[in-house]
Coordinates of C-alpha atoms in Angstrom, one line a residue:
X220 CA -18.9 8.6 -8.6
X221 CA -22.1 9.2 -11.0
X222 CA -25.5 9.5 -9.2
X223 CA -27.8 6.4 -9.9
X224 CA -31.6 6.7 -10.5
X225 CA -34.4 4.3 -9.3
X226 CA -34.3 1.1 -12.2
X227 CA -38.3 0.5 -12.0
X228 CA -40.0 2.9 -14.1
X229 CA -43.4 3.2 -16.6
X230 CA -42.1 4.6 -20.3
X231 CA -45.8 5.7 -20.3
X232 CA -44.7 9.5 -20.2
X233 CA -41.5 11.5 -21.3
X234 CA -40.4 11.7 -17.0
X235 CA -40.3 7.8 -17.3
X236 CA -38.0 7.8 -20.3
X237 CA -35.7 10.2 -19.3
X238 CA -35.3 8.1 -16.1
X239 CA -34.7 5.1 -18.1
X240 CA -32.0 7.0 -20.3
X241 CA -30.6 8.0 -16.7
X242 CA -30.1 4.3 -15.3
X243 CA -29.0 3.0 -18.5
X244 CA -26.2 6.0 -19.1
X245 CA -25.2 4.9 -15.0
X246 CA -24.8 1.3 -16.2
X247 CA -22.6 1.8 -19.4
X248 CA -20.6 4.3 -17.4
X249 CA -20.0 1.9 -14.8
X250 CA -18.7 -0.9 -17.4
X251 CA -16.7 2.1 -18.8
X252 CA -18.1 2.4 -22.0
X253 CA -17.9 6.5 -21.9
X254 CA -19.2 7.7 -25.0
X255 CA -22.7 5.3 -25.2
X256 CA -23.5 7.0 -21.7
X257 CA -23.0 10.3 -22.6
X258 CA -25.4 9.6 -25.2
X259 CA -28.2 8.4 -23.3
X260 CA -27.4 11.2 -21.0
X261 CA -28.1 13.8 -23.5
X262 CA -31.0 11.9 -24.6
X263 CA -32.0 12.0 -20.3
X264 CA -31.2 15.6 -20.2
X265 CA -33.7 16.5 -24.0
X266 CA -36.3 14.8 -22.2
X267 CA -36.1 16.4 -18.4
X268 CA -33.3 19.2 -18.1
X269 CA -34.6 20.4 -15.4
X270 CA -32.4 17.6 -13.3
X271 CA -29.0 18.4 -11.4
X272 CA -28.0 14.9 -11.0
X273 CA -28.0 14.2 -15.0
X274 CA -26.2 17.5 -15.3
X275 CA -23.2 16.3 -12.9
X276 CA -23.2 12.8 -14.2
X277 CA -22.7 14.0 -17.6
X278 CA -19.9 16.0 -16.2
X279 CA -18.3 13.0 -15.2
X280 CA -18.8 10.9 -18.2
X281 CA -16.6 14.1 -20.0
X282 CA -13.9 14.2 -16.9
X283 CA -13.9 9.9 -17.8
X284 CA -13.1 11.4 -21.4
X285 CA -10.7 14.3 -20.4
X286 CA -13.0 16.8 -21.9
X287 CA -12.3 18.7 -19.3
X288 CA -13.3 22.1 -20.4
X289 CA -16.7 20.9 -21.5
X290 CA -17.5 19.1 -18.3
X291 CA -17.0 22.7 -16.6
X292 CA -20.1 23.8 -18.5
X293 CA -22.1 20.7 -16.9
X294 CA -21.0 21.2 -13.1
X295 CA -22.0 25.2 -13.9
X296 CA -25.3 24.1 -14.8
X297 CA -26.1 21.7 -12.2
X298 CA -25.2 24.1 -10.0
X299 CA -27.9 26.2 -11.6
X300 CA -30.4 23.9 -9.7
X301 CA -28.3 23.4 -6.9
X302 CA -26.3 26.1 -6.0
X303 CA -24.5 24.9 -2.4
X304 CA -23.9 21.3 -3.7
X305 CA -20.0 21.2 -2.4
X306 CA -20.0 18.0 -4.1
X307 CA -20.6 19.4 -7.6
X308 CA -18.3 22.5 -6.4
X309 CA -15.3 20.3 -5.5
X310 CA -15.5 18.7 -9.0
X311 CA -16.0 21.7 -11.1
X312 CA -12.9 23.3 -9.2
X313 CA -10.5 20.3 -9.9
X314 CA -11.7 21.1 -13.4
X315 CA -10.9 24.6 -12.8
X316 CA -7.6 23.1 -11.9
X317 CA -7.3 21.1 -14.9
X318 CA -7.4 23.8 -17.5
X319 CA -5.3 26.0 -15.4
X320 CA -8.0 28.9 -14.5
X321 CA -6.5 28.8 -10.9
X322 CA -7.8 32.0 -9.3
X323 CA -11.3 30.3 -10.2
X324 CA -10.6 27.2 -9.0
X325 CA -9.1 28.5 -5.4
X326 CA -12.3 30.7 -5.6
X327 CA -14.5 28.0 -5.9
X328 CA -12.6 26.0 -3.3
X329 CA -13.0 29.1 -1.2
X330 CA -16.4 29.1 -1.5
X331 CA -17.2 25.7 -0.6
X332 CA -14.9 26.4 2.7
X333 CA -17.6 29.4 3.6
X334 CA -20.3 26.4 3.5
X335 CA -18.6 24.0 5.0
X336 CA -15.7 24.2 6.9
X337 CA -15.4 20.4 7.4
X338 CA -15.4 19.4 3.6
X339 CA -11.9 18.4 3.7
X340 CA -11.4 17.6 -0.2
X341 CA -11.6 22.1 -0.6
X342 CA -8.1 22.0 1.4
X343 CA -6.4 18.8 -0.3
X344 CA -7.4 19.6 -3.5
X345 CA -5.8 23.4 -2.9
X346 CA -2.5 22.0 -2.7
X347 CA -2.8 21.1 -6.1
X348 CA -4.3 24.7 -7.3
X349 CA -0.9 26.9 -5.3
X350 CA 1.2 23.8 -6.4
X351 CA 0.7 25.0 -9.9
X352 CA 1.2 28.6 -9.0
X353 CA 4.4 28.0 -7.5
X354 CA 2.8 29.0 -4.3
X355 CA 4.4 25.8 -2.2
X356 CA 4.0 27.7 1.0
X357 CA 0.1 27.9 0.9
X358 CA 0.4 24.4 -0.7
X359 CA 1.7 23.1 2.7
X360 CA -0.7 25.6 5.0
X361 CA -3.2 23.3 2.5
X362 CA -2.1 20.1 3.7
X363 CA -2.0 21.2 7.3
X364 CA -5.6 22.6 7.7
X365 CA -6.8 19.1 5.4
X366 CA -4.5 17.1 8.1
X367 CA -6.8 18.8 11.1
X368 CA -10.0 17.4 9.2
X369 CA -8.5 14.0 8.7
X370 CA -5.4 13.1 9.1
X371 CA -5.6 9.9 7.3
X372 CA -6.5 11.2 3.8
X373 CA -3.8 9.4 1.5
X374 CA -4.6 12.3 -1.9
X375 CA -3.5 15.0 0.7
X376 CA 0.1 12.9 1.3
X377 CA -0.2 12.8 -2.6
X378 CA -0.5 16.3 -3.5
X379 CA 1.6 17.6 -1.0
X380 CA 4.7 14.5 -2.0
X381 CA 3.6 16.4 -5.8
X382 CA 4.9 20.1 -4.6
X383 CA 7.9 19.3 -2.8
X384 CA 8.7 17.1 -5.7
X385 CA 8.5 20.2 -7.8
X386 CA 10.8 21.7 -5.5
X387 CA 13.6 19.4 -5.8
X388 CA 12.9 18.2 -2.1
X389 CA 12.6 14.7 -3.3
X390 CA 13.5 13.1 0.2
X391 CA 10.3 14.6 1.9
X392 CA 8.5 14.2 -1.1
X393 CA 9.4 10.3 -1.0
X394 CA 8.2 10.6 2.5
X395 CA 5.0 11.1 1.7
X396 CA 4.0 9.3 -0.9
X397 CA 5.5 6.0 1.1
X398 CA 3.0 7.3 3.3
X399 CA 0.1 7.5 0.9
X400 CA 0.9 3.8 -0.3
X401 CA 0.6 3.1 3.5
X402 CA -2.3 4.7 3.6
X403 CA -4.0 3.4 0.2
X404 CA -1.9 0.8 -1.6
X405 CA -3.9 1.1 -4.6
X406 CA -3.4 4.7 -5.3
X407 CA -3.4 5.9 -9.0
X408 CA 0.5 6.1 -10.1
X409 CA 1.7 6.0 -6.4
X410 CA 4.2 3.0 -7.3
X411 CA 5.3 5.5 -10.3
X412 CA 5.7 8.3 -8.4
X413 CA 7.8 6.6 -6.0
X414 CA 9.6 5.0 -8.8
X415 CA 10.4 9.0 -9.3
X416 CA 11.9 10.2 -6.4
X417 CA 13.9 6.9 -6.1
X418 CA 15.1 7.8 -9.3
X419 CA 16.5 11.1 -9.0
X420 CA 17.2 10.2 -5.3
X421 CA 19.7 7.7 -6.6
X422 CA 17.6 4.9 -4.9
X423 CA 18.3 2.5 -7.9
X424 CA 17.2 -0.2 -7.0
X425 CA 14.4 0.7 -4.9
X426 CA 13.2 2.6 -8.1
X427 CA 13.2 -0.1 -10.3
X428 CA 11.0 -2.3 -8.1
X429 CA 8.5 0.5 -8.3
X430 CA 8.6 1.2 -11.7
X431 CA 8.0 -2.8 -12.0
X432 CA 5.3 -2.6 -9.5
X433 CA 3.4 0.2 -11.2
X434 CA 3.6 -1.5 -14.5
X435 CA 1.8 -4.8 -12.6
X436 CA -1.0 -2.4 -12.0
X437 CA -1.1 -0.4 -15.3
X438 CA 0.7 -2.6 -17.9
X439 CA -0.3 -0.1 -20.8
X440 CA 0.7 2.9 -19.5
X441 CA 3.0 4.8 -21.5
X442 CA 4.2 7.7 -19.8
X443 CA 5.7 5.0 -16.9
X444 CA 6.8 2.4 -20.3
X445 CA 9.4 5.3 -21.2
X446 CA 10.0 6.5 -18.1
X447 CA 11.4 3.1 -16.9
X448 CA 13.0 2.4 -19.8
X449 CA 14.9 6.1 -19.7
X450 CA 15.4 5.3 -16.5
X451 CA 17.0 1.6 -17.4
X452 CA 18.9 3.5 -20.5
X453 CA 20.8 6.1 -17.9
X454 CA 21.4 3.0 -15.8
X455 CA 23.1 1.4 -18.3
X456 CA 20.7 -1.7 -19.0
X457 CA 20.9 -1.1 -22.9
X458 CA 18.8 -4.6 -23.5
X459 CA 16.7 -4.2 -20.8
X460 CA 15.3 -0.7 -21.8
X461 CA 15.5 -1.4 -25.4
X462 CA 13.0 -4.3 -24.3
X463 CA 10.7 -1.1 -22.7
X464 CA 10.6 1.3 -25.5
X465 CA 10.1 -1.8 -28.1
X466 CA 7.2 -2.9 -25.8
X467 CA 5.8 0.5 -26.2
X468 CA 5.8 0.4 -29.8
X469 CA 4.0 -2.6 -30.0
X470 CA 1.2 -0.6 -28.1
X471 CA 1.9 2.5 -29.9
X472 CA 3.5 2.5 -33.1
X473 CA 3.8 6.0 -33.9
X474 CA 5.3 7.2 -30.4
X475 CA 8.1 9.1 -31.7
X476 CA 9.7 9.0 -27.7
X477 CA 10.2 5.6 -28.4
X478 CA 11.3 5.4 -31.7
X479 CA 14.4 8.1 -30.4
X480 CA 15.5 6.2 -26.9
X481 CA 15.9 3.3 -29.6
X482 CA 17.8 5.4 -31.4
X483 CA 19.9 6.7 -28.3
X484 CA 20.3 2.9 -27.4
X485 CA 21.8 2.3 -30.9
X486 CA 23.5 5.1 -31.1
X487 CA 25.5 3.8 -27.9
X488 CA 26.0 0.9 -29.4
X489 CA 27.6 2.6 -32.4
X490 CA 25.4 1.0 -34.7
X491 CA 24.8 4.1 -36.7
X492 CA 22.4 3.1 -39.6
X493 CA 20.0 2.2 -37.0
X494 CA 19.9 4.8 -35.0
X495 CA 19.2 7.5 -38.2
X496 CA 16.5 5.2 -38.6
X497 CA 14.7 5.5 -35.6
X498 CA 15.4 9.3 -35.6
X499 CA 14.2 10.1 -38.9
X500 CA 11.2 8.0 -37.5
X501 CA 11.0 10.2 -34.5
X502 CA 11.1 13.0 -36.5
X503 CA 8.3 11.7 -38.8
X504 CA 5.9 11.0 -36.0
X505 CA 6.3 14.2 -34.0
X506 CA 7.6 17.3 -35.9
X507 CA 7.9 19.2 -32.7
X508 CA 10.1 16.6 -30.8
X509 CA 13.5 17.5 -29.6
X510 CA 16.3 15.5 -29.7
X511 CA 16.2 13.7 -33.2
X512 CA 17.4 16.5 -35.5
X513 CA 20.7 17.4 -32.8
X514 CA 21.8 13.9 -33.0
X515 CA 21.1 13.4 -37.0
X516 CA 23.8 16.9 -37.1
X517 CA 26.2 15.6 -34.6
X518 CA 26.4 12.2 -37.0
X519 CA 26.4 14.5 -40.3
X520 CA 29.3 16.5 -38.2
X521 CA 31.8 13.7 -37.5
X522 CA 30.7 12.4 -41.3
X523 CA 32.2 16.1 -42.6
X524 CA 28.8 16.9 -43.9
X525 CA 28.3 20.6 -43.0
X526 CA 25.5 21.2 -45.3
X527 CA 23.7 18.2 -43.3
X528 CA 25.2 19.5 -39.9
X529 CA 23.9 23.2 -41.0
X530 CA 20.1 21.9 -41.9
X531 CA 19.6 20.0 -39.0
X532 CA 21.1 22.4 -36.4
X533 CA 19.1 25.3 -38.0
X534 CA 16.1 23.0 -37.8
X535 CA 16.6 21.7 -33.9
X536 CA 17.6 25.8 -32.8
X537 CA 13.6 26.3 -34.2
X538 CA 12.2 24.4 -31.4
X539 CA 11.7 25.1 -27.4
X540 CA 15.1 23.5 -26.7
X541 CA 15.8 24.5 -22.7
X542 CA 18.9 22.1 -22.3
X543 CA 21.6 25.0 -22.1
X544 CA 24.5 22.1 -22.8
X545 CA 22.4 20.5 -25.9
X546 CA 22.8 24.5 -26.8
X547 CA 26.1 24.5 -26.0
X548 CA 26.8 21.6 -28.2
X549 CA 24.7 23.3 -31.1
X550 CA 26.9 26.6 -31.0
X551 CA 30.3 24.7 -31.4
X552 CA 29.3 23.0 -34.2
X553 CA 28.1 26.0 -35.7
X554 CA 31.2 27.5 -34.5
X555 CA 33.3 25.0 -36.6
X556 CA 31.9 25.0 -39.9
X557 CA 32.0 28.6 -39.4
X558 CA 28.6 30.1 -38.7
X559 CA 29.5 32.6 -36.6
X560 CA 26.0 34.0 -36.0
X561 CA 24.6 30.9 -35.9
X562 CA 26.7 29.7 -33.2
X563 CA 26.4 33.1 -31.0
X564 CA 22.7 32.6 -30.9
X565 CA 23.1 29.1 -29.7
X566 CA 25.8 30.1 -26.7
X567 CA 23.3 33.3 -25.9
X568 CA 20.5 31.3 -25.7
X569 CA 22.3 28.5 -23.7
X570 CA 23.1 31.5 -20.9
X571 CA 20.0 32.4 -20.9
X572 CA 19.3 29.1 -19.1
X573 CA 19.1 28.2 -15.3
X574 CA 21.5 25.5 -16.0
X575 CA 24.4 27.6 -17.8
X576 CA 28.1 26.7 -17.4
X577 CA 31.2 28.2 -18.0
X578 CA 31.4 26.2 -21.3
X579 CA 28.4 28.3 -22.4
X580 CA 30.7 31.7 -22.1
X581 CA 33.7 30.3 -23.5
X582 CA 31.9 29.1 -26.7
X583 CA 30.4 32.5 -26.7
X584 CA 33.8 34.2 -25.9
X585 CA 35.0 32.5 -29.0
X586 CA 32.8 33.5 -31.6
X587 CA 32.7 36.9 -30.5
X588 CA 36.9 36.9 -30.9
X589 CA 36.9 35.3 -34.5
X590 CA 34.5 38.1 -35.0
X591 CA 37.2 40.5 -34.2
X592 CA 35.1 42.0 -30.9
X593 CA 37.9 41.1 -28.2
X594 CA 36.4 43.0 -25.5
X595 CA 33.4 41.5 -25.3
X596 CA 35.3 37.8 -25.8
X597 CA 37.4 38.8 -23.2
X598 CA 34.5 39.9 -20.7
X599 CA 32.9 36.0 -21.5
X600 CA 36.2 34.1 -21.2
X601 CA 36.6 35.9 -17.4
X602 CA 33.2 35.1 -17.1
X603 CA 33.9 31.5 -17.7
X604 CA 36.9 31.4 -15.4
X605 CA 34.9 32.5 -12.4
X606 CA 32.5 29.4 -12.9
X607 CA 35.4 26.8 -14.0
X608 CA 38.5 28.1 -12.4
X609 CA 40.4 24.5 -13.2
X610 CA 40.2 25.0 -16.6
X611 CA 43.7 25.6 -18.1
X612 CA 42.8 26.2 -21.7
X613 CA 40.3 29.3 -20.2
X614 CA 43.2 31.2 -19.2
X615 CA 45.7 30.8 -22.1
X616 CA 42.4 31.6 -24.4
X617 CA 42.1 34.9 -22.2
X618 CA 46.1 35.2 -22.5
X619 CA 45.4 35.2 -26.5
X620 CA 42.3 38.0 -26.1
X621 CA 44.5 40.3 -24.0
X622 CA 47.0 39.6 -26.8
X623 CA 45.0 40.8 -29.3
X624 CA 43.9 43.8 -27.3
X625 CA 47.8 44.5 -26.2
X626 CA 47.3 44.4 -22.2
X627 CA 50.5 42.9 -21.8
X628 CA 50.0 43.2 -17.8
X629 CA 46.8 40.7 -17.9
X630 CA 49.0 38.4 -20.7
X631 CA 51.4 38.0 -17.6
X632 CA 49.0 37.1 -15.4
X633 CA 47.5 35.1 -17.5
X634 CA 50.4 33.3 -18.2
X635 CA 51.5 32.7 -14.4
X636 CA 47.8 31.2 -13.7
X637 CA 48.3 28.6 -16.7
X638 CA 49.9 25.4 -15.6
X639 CA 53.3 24.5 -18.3
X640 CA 52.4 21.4 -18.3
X641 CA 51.1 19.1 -21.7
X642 CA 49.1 19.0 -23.5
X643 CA 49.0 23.3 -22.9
X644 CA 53.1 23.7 -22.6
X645 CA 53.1 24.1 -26.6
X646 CA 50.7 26.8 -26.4
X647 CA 52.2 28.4 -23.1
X648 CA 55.3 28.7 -25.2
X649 CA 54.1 29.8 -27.9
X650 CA 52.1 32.4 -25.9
X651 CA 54.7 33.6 -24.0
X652 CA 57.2 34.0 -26.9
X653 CA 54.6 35.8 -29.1
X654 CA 53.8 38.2 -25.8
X655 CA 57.3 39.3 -25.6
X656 CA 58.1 39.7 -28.7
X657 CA 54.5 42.1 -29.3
X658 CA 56.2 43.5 -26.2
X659 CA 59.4 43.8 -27.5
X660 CA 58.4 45.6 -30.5
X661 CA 55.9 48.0 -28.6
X662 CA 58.5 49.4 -27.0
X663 CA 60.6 50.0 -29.9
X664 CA 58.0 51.8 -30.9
X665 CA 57.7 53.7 -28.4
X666 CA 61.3 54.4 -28.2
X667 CA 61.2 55.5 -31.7
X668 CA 58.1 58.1 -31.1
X669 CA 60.2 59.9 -28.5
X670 CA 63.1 60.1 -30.4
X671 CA 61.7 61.3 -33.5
X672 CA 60.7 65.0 -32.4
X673 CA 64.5 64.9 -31.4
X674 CA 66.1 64.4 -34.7
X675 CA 63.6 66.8 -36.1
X676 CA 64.7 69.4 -34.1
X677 CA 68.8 69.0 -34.5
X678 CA 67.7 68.9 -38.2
X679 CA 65.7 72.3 -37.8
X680 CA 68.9 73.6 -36.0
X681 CA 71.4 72.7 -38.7
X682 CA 68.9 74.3 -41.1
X683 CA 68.2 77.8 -38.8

C-alpha cells in the first residue's frame, strides 16, 4: 500500500508543495487513476528527492502499471535513504521476481531474512522465486519455514498450490488453494486457479462453478474468458463457449485467441467458410499465433490444394510449435504431397518432444524408406513398435523394410507377429507371396553361383 503524507500544509515554500504533490499523487492512486499520480509524484520527487516514501510510492504507482522493470529503479533508490527498510526490500524482490533476475531476487530475500527473521512475506514470496527455477524442493522448505511464522498466511497456500501445479500434482495443489479460499475468499484469481486444477483433475463440474465464480469477481478478465470457454469447447458445450469467446470479442476485438476457438467451434460444426474466416482473422491479429495456419492447410489438404497445403505448412513449421502430434500431423501431409524433406523435419522435430509417440517414428520411418535409406526406416519403425506394440500396420511396414533390405529371417517374423485378419490380410498376402518368391529367386541365385565355377571347369577339361 502507498505511504500517505500529512493533508494540512502551507505552499509558502518548495517542502510544502512537494508535500501537497505527495497527498494528491496518494489520492488519485487510491481512486486508481495511475498515470495522474505518477505525475504529481515526479513533480513531489523535482521538488524534495531527498524523500524515501515518494521514492517507494512511485514504485508502486509503476508495479499498478506493470512497469515492472522501472519500478526496480524506484525501490533501489529509496533504499538509498533507507537501506534496512524490509518493506521496500520485499517489494523490490517480487520485482526481481517479475522480470526473472532470480538469483537477485532470492538474494534480496536473503537479505531481509539476516534483518529479520520474523518477516514472513521473505519465505512466501521465495516459493515463488525456486518455483520459477524449477527448484520445487526449496519451494516447499519455503512454505514450511513461512508456515512456522504464521501458519495462517493464505499467499503461502497460494504459491506453494502454484509449484505443485507446475508439477502435475494437481490433487495437492487443489488442496491448497481450497485452503487459501478458506483462508481469504477474496483472493486474486483463487476461484480461477481452482477452476484449473478441477479442470485437468477431471472435476467438471466443480470446475465450471469456479470458472463462473471467478468471472462474478472479474467479469473482464480475459485470460479466465478463454480459458472457460476452451474449457466449455473440450467439454463439448459448442454454444456455450462460442457464447465465451464472442463475449471476449466484444471486449477485445482484435484477440486473435478468440477469433481461432470460433474458428475450432465452426470448424466442428463443419461450417467451413466460417471457420477460414476466423483463422485468417487470427492470423491477422497475431502473426506469431499457432494454430490458424495448420488448420487453413489441413482444409487446403482435404480440398486437393497442395500449393495451399505446402504455404501454410511451411509457414506454421516457422513458429515455436511444441505439440509433437500437431507435428506429427504437419509431416504426413508433407509426406503426401511429397515433400520428403519437408516432412522429415516435421517427424524429427516432433521426437524431439516430451510428448512423442510411436506415430512420430513411423511417419519418420516412412519418409526415410521412400527416400531409399531402409536402415534407418527400419531402425524408426522398431522404434515405433516398442511404444505401440498393438499396431498391426507397424509390423507389416517393418515386414516391407526388411523386404527391401532382403532379411528374409526378420520378414518371417514379421509376418507371424501380424494378425491375418482385414483390413491387413490383403497386405499379409501380398507380403508373404512377394517374400517367398524374393526368396525363391535368391536361392536360385545362389544355386546358380555355385554351379557356375563347375561348368567352367568341365569346359576347361574338355578344352585341356
Amino acid at each position: 500500500m502507498m505511504l500517505d503524507s500529512d493533508s494540512d500544509f502551507d505552499y509558502g515554500n518548495e517542502w510544502d508543495q512537494a508535500e501537497q504533490m505527495a497527498t494528491e499523487a496518494f489520492e488519485l492512486y487510491e481512486d486508481g487513476q495511475m498515470a495522474e499520480a505518477m505525475e504529481k509524484l515526479n513533480e513531489a520527487i523535482e521538488l524534495g528527492p531527498e524523500h524515501a516514501e515518494w521514492y517507494f510510492n512511485m514504485a508502486l504507482t509503476l508495479d499498478g502499471l506493470e512497469q515492472y522493470e522501472k519500478a526496480v529503479e524506484y525501490y533501489q533508490q529509496a533504499l538509498d535513504y533507507t537501506p534496512d527498510d524490509v518493506e521496500i526490500m520485499n517489494c523490490l524482490g517480487v520485482n526481481y521476481t517479475r522480470t526473472a533476475q532470480y538469483d537477485l531476487a532470492l538474494s534480496i530475500f536473503e537479505q531481509i531474512e539476516r534483518i529479520d527473521p520474523l518477516f514472513e512475506p521473505a519465505y512466501c514470496n521465495r516459493i515463488i522465486a525456486y518455483t520459477e527455477m524449477e527448484q520445487y524442493n526449496r519451494a516447499e522448505q519455503m512454505f514450511y519455514m513461512a508456515q512456522q511464522i504464521n501458519p495462517d498466511c493464505p499467499l503461502c497456500y497460494y504459491n506453494i498450490g502454484n509449484s505443485l501445479f507446475t508439477q502435475a500434482e494437481y490433487e495437492r495443489a487443489l488442496w491448497c488453494w481450497d485452503k487459501c479460499a478458506e483462508l481469504n475468499p477474496d483472493h486474486p484469481q483463487i476461484h480461477y486457479r481452482l477452476a484449473q486444477a478441477c479442470w485437468v483433475s477431471g472435476k467438471g463440474d466443480r470446475g465450471r462453478e469456479e470458472f463462473l465464480n471467478e468471472l462474478r469477481s472479474n467479469p473482464l478478465e480475459m485470460d479466465v474468458l478463454l480459458d472457460f470457454g476452451l474449457f466449455l469447447l473440450e467439454s463439448g458445450d459448442l454454444d456455450s463457449a462460442s457464447e465465451k469467446f464472442s463475449r471476449a470479442l466484444e471486449y477485445d476485438p482484435h484477440c486473435a485467441q478468440a477469433h481461432f476457438y470460433l474458428g475450432e467451434i465452426y470448424r466442428t460444426r463443419q461450417i467451413v467458410t466460417k471457420a477460414v474466416r476466423c483463422y485468417l482473422s487470427a492470423m491477422k491479429f497475431d502473426e506469431t499465433l499457432i494454430g490458424p495456419r495448420f488448420r487453413l492447410a489441413e482444409i487446403a489438404f482435404a480440398d486437393g490444394n497442395e500449393r495451399e497445403t505446402r504455404q501454410m505448412l511451411r509457414a506454421e513449421f516457422q513458429l515455436d510449435i511444441e505439440d509433437a502430434d500437431v507435428l506429427t500431423a504437419m509431416g504426413w501431409m508433407f509426406l503426401k504431397i511429397g515433400d520428403l524433406t519437408d516432412a522429415s523435419n516435421c517427424f524429427m522435430q516432433a521426437l524431439n518432444e516430451t510428448d512423442a509417440s510411436g506415430e512420430s517414428f513411423f511417419g519418420l520411418g516412412m519418409s526415410l524408406a521412400i527416400h531409399g535409406d531402409y536402415e534407418g526406416a527400419a531402425e524408426c519403425i522398431e522404434q515405433a513398435i516398442i511404444l505401440e506394440p498393438s499396431r498391426p500396420e507397424l509390423r507389416l511396414c517393418a515386414g516391407w523394410i526388411y523386404y527391401k533390405l532382403e532379411k528374409w529371417e526378420q520378414v518371417a517374423k514379421c509376418l507371424a507377429q501380424c494378425p491375418q485378419r482385414q483390413p491387413y490380410c490383403g497386405r499379409y498376402r501380398q507380403l508373404q507371396r512377394a517374400a517367398c518368391y524374393k526368396r525363391y529367386l535368391h536361392r536360385c541365385q545362389k544355386w546358380i553361383s555355385r554351379l557356375l565355377p563347375r561348368i567352367q571347369f568341365s569346359k576347361d577339361s574338355r578344352n585341356f
